Amino acid sequence: MDYIGENLLPGKLGNFFIILSLVASLMATVAYFLSTKKTIANEENKWIKLAKIAFLTEVFSVLAVFGILFYIISNHLFEYKYAWQHSSLSLEAKYLLACFWEGQEGSFLLWSVWHCVLGLIIIKKAKSWEAPVMTVVSFAQFCLATMIAGIYIFGHKVGSNPFVLLRNEMEAPIFLKPDYLSFIKDGNDLNPLLQNYWMVIHPPVLFLGFASVIIPFAYAIAGLYTKRYKEWIKPALPWALFSAAVLGGGLMMGAMWAYESLTFGGYWAWDPVENASLVPWLILVSGIHTMLIYQSTGRSLRSTFLFTLLSFLLILYSTFLTRSGILGDSSVHAFTDLGMNFQLLLFLLLFVIPATVLLIYHFRKIPHIAREEEASSREFWMFIGSLVLLISAVSIIIMTSIPVVNKIAGFFAGQNKTLFKPLAIGENSEHSYNQIQIFVAISIGVLTGFTQYLKYKKTGIKYFLKKAGWPILVSLLIGGLVLFFGDMNYDKQGAGFLILICIAIVCSGYAILANLSYVWIGLKGNLKSSGASVAHAGFGLMLLGILISSSKKEILSINTTGISAPMGEGSTEKPGENLTLLKGAKTSMDNYWVTYETDSAHPRKPLWYYKIEFEEKNGEEKFTLTPNTFVNYKGVEGLMSNPDAKHYWNHDVFTYITSLPDPAKNKDSSQYEVKQIKKGDTVLYTGGSFTLQRLVTKNEVQAAGLQAGDIASIATIKVFSKNNAAYTAEPILISRNNQAYLLPDTVNEERLIFQLRNVEGEKIEVGIKQSNAIVEYVTLKVYKFPFINLLWIGTFITVVGFLMSMVRRIKIGGMKMAEQNTILK
């Protein structure tokens, strides 16, 4: 059958370049590996030349696939499943890139693009390390290419192809028609939670971090394979610092996305996907510190190999966790299962097994100093810090891997459920993590503070106290003042945990002050050499921001009105912590008067924006927040809300929608009840009473829709509710050319509608209707996050510190290379 309107050329080209990248990456892997066998590895080496040609071909192919897929998405070619599944005609152009990496295929491709960029740099700069390092990178590229191949080998599907046609993947009657595209009016759209500018920025940075971790890993593998156990650290260290900066920055961009898009009231929820990305960073930072130990003392080389290898292997493990579907019930970030579990596991094992074998085989050959370090030496405490980060990472990954353990144990238990009871973290999973990591925060705060004041190999006590004594005393003084005047009253987990938080705050402050002081005390103001101190101070600032913003977080939206709106099935929101605002009614909330002013709708999708005005009760400031929410979108019943926040230097006011009137149930089925009353008469209704106070007839009334010559009768009706509140309604009856027009008035708070139907002298005929359809309200959750900007500023400073260290290490390496060339000449 010939289908009408299909544009098949992009898909054919895309499939061609996928196969080409698959073949080219395999060829580059083989050629680079064979070149490592040569005794002289230079530009004349035929295998190196072939490998470079193959890798450049692969780069071109991957970039071509990327460009073609984006063309399909941006032009809304819905004959392709990927475009239909992840985009829509109503999607703003600024989110089209987010569509690209919403799916697994696009995110694998993004990862591969970064490998191409990094590989080109290695080819340009790595010199004698090019062949063994690029063997590893090219093999990783081959594995990633299989993930998007979508080919069948011996009846088994390998990968998921982004260029498959919708009609080949779905069964529906329309696909039996040659003009089926005329029936597809729009795509499935991007997940509403991903329609945020951070999702355009965060994934590319995060995947650059993921991709870059392979470079120090590849250097470690190359060091083992070529038996150059010592030399690999010098070229690997700048890459490790780069990876730590980018991966850490990407993680915190994800935290900012969660803060601005999700509604759990924070930026980090110990979600399994968050954890799986954090753990490799912790191990990588441990490895950076042991690299520095080795370069200064010759110690910790074995540990450096271990940490460097583990960092990338844990990247692959996190890939398995997030893409296998195994976390589907426990994470909002995980990808859906595409049936690639075996392939993902094989991807992991293809790196784990060779790396483990190489490390075990060469372990005893790796140079090692048997004598223990002095407890007063810098390297001793740096290694202790690396172990603390390792303990943190191990505890996080064990708790995160509980779904994996349950799956494996459940498989072996089979139908006999008595053999195994599924493991669980506990009802309060957040505290389960926090009660361990609070000790990590304390330890890291102290270690990053005093370790730099120590000398390598041995430090005298007088020297240490002279240099480090006053930062300790000043930190204790400032920390004590902060705790005394800061009203630390976090009591959710008891007094013991509050004490630990207070200690951690003091230690974080010490880390900041001690590291900033070291720039002048230890480095004599040499900012170019202060990358480590800057990174440590930034990390201390991050810890301080996390501790204060989390422990001092306040809920402002305490329900003082008594109105309890339905939160929806499965909601974990507590009605007492959510305030319902009736449209137009000024309501008290903590130190603010809050008013639900108006709302507006997206022109092409069920996305509603709510204008909420906040006014300080002292009258000093007024501001407006506009949280939005998708209502019953794409088969998802209920709300998908995006928060909004007002940012101050010392706190944020953060709000999101938790409840709205159900449009399906908010239909008016009640009838008007007609009453004849005169001035002063009082009538009862189910919620109270109302009285006709005044009746006025005017020839000219300033109101919308009235014309010259209209005669308007206005009834002023006073409503008294059972809770002693009073309201006023003024229905209008217009007489125009002997015809009557009714302008009802509504008392939203009491769900009352009044119609002035007829006027006879002093008597009126009024229609009253009590309706549950007329109430317009929003229910809000509002938080106050104190000093949360410390977290974001600390993140930026930490990343800058890593990059400063990277630049310094590159310069040092360049100077040593120049010295060696001079000696050779």
PDB file of N, CA and C in Angstrom, residues 232-233 237 240 280-294 300 303-309 311 386 389:
ATOM      1  N   TRP A 232      49.711   7.596  34.001  1.00  0.00           N
ATOM      2  CA  TRP A 232      48.367   7.924  33.528  1.00  0.00           C
ATOM      3  C   TRP A 232      47.684   8.998  34.369  1.00  0.00           C
ATOM      4  N   ILE A 233      48.121   9.164  35.620  1.00  0.00           N
ATOM      5  CA  ILE A 233      47.422  10.085  36.515  1.00  0.00           C
ATOM      6  C   ILE A 233      47.565  11.533  36.058  1.00  0.00           C
ATOM      7  N   LEU A 237      44.062  13.524  35.572  1.00  0.00           N
ATOM      8  CA  LEU A 237      43.580  14.405  36.639  1.00  0.00           C
ATOM      9  C   LEU A 237      42.787  15.614  36.115  1.00  0.00           C
ATOM     10  N   ALA A 240      39.406  14.394  35.232  1.00  0.00           N
ATOM     11  CA  ALA A 240      38.597  14.063  36.408  1.00  0.00           C
ATOM     12  C   ALA A 240      38.018  15.335  37.031  1.00  0.00           C
ATOM     13  N   PRO A 280      28.164   8.224  41.504  1.00  0.00           N
ATOM     14  CA  PRO A 280      29.409   8.300  40.724  1.00  0.00           C
ATOM     15  C   PRO A 280      30.188   9.582  40.984  1.00  0.00           C
ATOM     16  N   TRP A 281      29.480  10.689  41.237  1.00  0.00           N
ATOM     17  CA  TRP A 281      30.166  11.947  41.530  1.00  0.00           C
ATOM     18  C   TRP A 281      30.940  11.846  42.847  1.00  0.00           C
ATOM     19  N   LEU A 282      30.336  11.256  43.854  1.00  0.00           N
ATOM     20  CA  LEU A 282      31.015  11.087  45.139  1.00  0.00           C
ATOM     21  C   LEU A 282      32.277  10.246  44.988  1.00  0.00           C
ATOM     22  N   ILE A 283      32.171   9.158  44.242  1.00  0.00           N
ATOM     23  CA  ILE A 283      33.331   8.283  44.035  1.00  0.00           C
ATOM     24  C   ILE A 283      34.398   8.993  43.210  1.00  0.00           C
ATOM     25  N   LEU A 284      33.969   9.758  42.209  1.00  0.00           N
ATOM     26  CA  LEU A 284      34.915  10.501  41.380  1.00  0.00           C
ATOM     27  C   LEU A 284      35.694  11.517  42.205  1.00  0.00           C
ATOM     28  N   VAL A 285      35.014  12.231  43.092  1.00  0.00           N
ATOM     29  CA  VAL A 285      35.687  13.206  43.950  1.00  0.00           C
ATOM     30  C   VAL A 285      36.663  12.495  44.891  1.00  0.00           C
ATOM     31  N   SER A 286      36.285  11.317  45.377  1.00  0.00           N
ATOM     32  CA  SER A 286      37.228  10.524  46.173  1.00  0.00           C
ATOM     33  C   SER A 286      38.482  10.222  45.364  1.00  0.00           C
ATOM     34  N   GLY A 287      38.281   9.832  44.099  1.00  0.00           N
ATOM     35  CA  GLY A 287      39.408   9.516  43.231  1.00  0.00           C
ATOM     36  C   GLY A 287      40.299  10.718  42.958  1.00  0.00           C
ATOM     37  N   ILE A 288      39.701  11.892  42.821  1.00  0.00           N
ATOM     38  CA  ILE A 288      40.495  13.116  42.606  1.00  0.00           C
ATOM     39  C   ILE A 288      41.428  13.353  43.782  1.00  0.00           C
ATOM     40  N   HIS A 289      40.923  13.159  44.990  1.00  0.00           N
ATOM     41  CA  HIS A 289      41.748  13.390  46.178  1.00  0.00           C
ATOM     42  C   HIS A 289      42.879  12.366  46.293  1.00  0.00           C
ATOM     43  N   THR A 290      42.608  11.113  45.932  1.00  0.00           N
ATOM     44  CA  THR A 290      43.693  10.125  45.991  1.00  0.00           C
ATOM     45  C   THR A 290      44.699  10.357  44.862  1.00  0.00           C
ATOM     46  N   MET A 291      44.247  10.909  43.712  1.00  0.00           N
ATOM     47  CA  MET A 291      45.198  11.297  42.665  1.00  0.00           C
ATOM     48  C   MET A 291      46.159  12.358  43.187  1.00  0.00           C
ATOM     49  N   LEU A 292      45.619  13.326  43.900  1.00  0.00           N
ATOM     50  CA  LEU A 292      46.455  14.394  44.456  1.00  0.00           C
ATOM     51  C   LEU A 292      47.410  13.839  45.510  1.00  0.00           C
ATOM     52  N   ILE A 293      46.931  12.891  46.308  1.00  0.00           N
ATOM     53  CA  ILE A 293      47.797  12.249  47.302  1.00  0.00           C
ATOM     54  C   ILE A 293      48.967  11.567  46.602  1.00  0.00           C
ATOM     55  N   TYR A 294      48.661  10.833  45.527  1.00  0.00           N
ATOM     56  CA  TYR A 294      49.729  10.109  44.828  1.00  0.00           C
ATOM     57  C   TYR A 294      50.746  11.073  44.227  1.00  0.00           C
ATOM     58  N   SER A 300      48.574   5.829  47.803  1.00  0.00           N
ATOM     59  CA  SER A 300      47.161   5.692  47.409  1.00  0.00           C
ATOM     60  C   SER A 300      46.968   5.438  45.924  1.00  0.00           C
ATOM     61  N   SER A 303      44.237   2.774  45.462  1.00  0.00           N
ATOM     62  CA  SER A 303      42.919   3.353  45.729  1.00  0.00           C
ATOM     63  C   SER A 303      42.477   4.232  44.571  1.00  0.00           C
ATOM     64  N   THR A 304      43.439   4.923  43.967  1.00  0.00           N
ATOM     65  CA  THR A 304      43.115   5.787  42.835  1.00  0.00           C
ATOM     66  C   THR A 304      42.574   4.973  41.671  1.00  0.00           C
ATOM     67  N   PHE A 305      43.222   3.860  41.367  1.00  0.00           N
ATOM     68  CA  PHE A 305      42.699   2.968  40.333  1.00  0.00           C
ATOM     69  C   PHE A 305      41.269   2.547  40.662  1.00  0.00           C
ATOM     70  N   LEU A 306      41.045   2.124  41.896  1.00  0.00           N
ATOM     71  CA  LEU A 306      39.734   1.623  42.300  1.00  0.00           C
ATOM     72  C   LEU A 306      38.661   2.701  42.151  1.00  0.00           C
ATOM     73  N   PHE A 307      38.911   3.884  42.694  1.00  0.00           N
ATOM     74  CA  PHE A 307      37.912   4.955  42.640  1.00  0.00           C
ATOM     75  C   PHE A 307      37.636   5.396  41.201  1.00  0.00           C
ATOM     76  N   THR A 308      38.697   5.490  40.396  1.00  0.00           N
ATOM     77  CA  THR A 308      38.527   5.958  39.023  1.00  0.00           C
ATOM     78  C   THR A 308      37.727   4.962  38.198  1.00  0.00           C
ATOM     79  N   LEU A 309      38.013   3.687  38.375  1.00  0.00           N
ATOM     80  CA  LEU A 309      37.252   2.665  37.657  1.00  0.00           C
ATOM     81  C   LEU A 309      35.802   2.621  38.125  1.00  0.00           C
ATOM     82  N   SER A 311      33.972   4.954  39.345  1.00  0.00           N
ATOM     83  CA  SER A 311      33.160   6.123  38.993  1.00  0.00           C
ATOM     84  C   SER A 311      32.411   5.898  37.683  1.00  0.00           C
ATOM     85  N   SER A 386      38.296  10.810  51.592  1.00  0.00           N
ATOM     86  CA  SER A 386      37.877   9.956  50.477  1.00  0.00           C
ATOM     87  C   SER A 386      37.074   8.763  50.977  1.00  0.00           C
ATOM     88  N   LEU A 389      33.526   9.863  51.829  1.00  0.00           N
ATOM     89  CA  LEU A 389      32.704   9.956  50.617  1.00  0.00           C
ATOM     90  C   LEU A 389      32.341   8.569  50.099  1.00  0.00           C
TER      91      LEU A 389
END
